[in-house]
PDB file of C-alpha atoms in Angstrom:
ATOM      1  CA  UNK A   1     -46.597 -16.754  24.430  1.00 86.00           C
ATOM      2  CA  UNK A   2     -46.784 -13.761  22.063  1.00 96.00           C
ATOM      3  CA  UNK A   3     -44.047 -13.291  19.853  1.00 97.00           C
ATOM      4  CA  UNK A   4     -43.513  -9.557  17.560  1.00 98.00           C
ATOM      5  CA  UNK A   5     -40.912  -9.256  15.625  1.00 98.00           C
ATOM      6  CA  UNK A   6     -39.806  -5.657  14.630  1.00 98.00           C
ATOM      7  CA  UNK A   7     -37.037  -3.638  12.411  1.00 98.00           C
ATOM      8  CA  UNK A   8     -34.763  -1.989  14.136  1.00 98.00           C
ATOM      9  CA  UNK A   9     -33.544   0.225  11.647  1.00 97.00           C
ATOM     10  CA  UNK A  10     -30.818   2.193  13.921  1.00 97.00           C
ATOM     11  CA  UNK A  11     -29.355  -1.107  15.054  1.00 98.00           C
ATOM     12  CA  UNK A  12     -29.693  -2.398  11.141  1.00 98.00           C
ATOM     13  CA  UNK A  13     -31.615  -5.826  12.487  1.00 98.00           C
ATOM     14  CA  UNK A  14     -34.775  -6.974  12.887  1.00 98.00           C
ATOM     15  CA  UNK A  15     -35.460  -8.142  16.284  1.00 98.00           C
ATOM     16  CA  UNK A  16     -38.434 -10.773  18.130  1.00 98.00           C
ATOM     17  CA  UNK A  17     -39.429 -10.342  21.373  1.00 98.00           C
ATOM     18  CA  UNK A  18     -41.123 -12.544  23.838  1.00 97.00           C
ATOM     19  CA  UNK A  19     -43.859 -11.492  25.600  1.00 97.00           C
ATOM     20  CA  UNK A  20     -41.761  -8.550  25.684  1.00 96.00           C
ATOM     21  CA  UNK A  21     -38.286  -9.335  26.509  1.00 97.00           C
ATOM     22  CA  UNK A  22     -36.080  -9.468  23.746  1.00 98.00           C
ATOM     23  CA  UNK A  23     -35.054 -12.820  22.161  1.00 98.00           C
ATOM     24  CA  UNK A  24     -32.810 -12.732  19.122  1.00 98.00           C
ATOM     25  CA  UNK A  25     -32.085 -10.814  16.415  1.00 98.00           C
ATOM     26  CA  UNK A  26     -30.904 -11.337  12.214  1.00 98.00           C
ATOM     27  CA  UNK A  27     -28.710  -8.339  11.165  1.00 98.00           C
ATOM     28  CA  UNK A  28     -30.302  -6.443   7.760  1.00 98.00           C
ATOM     29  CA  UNK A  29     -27.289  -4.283   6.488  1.00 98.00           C
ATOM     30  CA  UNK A  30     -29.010  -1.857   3.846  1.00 97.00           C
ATOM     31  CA  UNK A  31     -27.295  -0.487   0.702  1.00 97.00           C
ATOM     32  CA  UNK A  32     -29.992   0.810  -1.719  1.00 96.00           C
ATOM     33  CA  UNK A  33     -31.885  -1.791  -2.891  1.00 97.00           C
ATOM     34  CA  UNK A  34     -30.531  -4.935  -1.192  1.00 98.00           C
ATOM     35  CA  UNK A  35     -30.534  -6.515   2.355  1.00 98.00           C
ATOM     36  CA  UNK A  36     -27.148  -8.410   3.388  1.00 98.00           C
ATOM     37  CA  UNK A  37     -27.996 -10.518   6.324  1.00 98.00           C
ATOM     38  CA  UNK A  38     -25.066 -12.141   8.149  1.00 98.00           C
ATOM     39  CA  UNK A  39     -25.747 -13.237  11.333  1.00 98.00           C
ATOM     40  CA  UNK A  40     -28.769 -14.782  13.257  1.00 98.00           C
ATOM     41  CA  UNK A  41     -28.988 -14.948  16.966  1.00 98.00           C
ATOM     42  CA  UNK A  42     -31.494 -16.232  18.866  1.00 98.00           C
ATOM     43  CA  UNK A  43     -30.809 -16.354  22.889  1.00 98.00           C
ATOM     44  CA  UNK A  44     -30.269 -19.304  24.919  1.00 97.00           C
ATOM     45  CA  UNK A  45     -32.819 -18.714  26.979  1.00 97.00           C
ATOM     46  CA  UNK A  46     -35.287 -18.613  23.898  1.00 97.00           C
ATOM     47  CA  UNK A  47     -33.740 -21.202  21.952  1.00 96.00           C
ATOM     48  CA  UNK A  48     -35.541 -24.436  20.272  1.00 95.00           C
ATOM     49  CA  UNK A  49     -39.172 -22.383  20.226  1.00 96.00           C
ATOM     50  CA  UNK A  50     -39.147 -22.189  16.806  1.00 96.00           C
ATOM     51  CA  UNK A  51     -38.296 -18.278  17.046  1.00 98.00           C
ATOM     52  CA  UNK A  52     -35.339 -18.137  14.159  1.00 98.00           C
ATOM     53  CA  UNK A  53     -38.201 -19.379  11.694  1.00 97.00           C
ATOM     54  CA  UNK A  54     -40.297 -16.092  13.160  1.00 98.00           C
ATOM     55  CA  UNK A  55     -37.509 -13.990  12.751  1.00 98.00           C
ATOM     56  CA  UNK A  56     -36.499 -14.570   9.227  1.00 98.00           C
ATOM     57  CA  UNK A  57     -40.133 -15.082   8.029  1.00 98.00           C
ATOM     58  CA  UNK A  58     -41.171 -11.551   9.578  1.00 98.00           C
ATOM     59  CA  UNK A  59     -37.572 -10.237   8.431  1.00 98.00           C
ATOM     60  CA  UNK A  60     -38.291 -11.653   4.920  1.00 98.00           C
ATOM     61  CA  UNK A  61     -42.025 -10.246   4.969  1.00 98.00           C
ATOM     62  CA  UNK A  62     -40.621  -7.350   5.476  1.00 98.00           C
ATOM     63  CA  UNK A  63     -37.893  -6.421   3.222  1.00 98.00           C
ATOM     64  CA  UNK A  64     -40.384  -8.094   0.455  1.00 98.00           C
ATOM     65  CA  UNK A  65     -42.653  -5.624   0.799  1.00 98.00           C
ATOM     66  CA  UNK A  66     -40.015  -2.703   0.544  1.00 97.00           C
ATOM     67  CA  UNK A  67     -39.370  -4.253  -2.891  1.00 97.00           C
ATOM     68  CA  UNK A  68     -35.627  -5.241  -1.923  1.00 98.00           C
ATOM     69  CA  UNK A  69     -33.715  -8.215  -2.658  1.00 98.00           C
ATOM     70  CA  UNK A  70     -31.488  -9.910   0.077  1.00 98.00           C
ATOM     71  CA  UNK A  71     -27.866 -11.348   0.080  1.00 98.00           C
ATOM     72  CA  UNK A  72     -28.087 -14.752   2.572  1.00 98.00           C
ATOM     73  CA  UNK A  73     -24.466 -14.647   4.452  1.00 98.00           C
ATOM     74  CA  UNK A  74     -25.903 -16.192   7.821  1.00 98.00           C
ATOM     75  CA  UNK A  75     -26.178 -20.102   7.178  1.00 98.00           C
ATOM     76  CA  UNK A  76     -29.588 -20.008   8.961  1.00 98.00           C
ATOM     77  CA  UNK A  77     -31.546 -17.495   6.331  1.00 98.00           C
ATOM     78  CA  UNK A  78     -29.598 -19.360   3.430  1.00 98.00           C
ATOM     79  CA  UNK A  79     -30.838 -22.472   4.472  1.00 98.00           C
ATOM     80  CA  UNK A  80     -34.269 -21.054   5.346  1.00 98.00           C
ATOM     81  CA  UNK A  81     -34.281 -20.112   1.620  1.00 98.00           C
ATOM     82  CA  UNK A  82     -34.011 -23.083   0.671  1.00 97.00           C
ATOM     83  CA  UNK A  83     -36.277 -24.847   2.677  1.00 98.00           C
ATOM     84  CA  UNK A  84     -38.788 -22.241   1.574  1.00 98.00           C
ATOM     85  CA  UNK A  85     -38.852 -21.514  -1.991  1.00 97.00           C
ATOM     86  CA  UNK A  86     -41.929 -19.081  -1.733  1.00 97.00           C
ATOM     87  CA  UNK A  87     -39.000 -16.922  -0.567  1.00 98.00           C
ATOM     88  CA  UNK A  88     -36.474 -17.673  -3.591  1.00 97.00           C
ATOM     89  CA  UNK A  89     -37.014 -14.297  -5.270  1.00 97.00           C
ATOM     90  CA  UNK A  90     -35.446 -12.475  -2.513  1.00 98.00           C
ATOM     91  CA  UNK A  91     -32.205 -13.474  -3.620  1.00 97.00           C
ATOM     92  CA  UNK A  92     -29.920 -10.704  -5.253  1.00 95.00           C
TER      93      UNK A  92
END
């Protein structure tokens, strides 16, 4: 299974994709320097493959290294904030 996860910057998400098809996706609302994500989706089909934790951690990657700070609406990247610390100065 090969898993890429990519921004979709049109769309305002970032999306994962399964050997190809797409997954899921975790919205990424821009204005200026900060990321609101609200929502988190990950397709039935796909679902309990670990692919949320992909998501967000390629999401998170991302927006880290455009220097931008995030505000965690969806439950699932709140909690995944949490649960990973490393990720803590994100957080607008």
């Amino acid at each position: 299974m090969t898993t890429t996860v990519s921004h979709n910057v049109e769309k305002q998400r970032y999306e994962i994709h399964v050997d190809g098809a797409f997954a899921g996706l975790t919205q990424a609302i821009e204005d200026g320097e900060v990321v609101t994500m609200p929502h988190t989706k990950i397709f039935e089909e796909f679902e309990g493959q670990g692919l949320a934790s992909q998501l967000v951690t390629g999401a998170l990657d991302d927006i880290r290294s455009r220097g931008k700070k995030i505000v965690a609406e969806c439950p699932y990247v709140a909690q995944f904030v949490v649960k990973h610390p490393d990720y803590a100065d994100l957080l607008a």
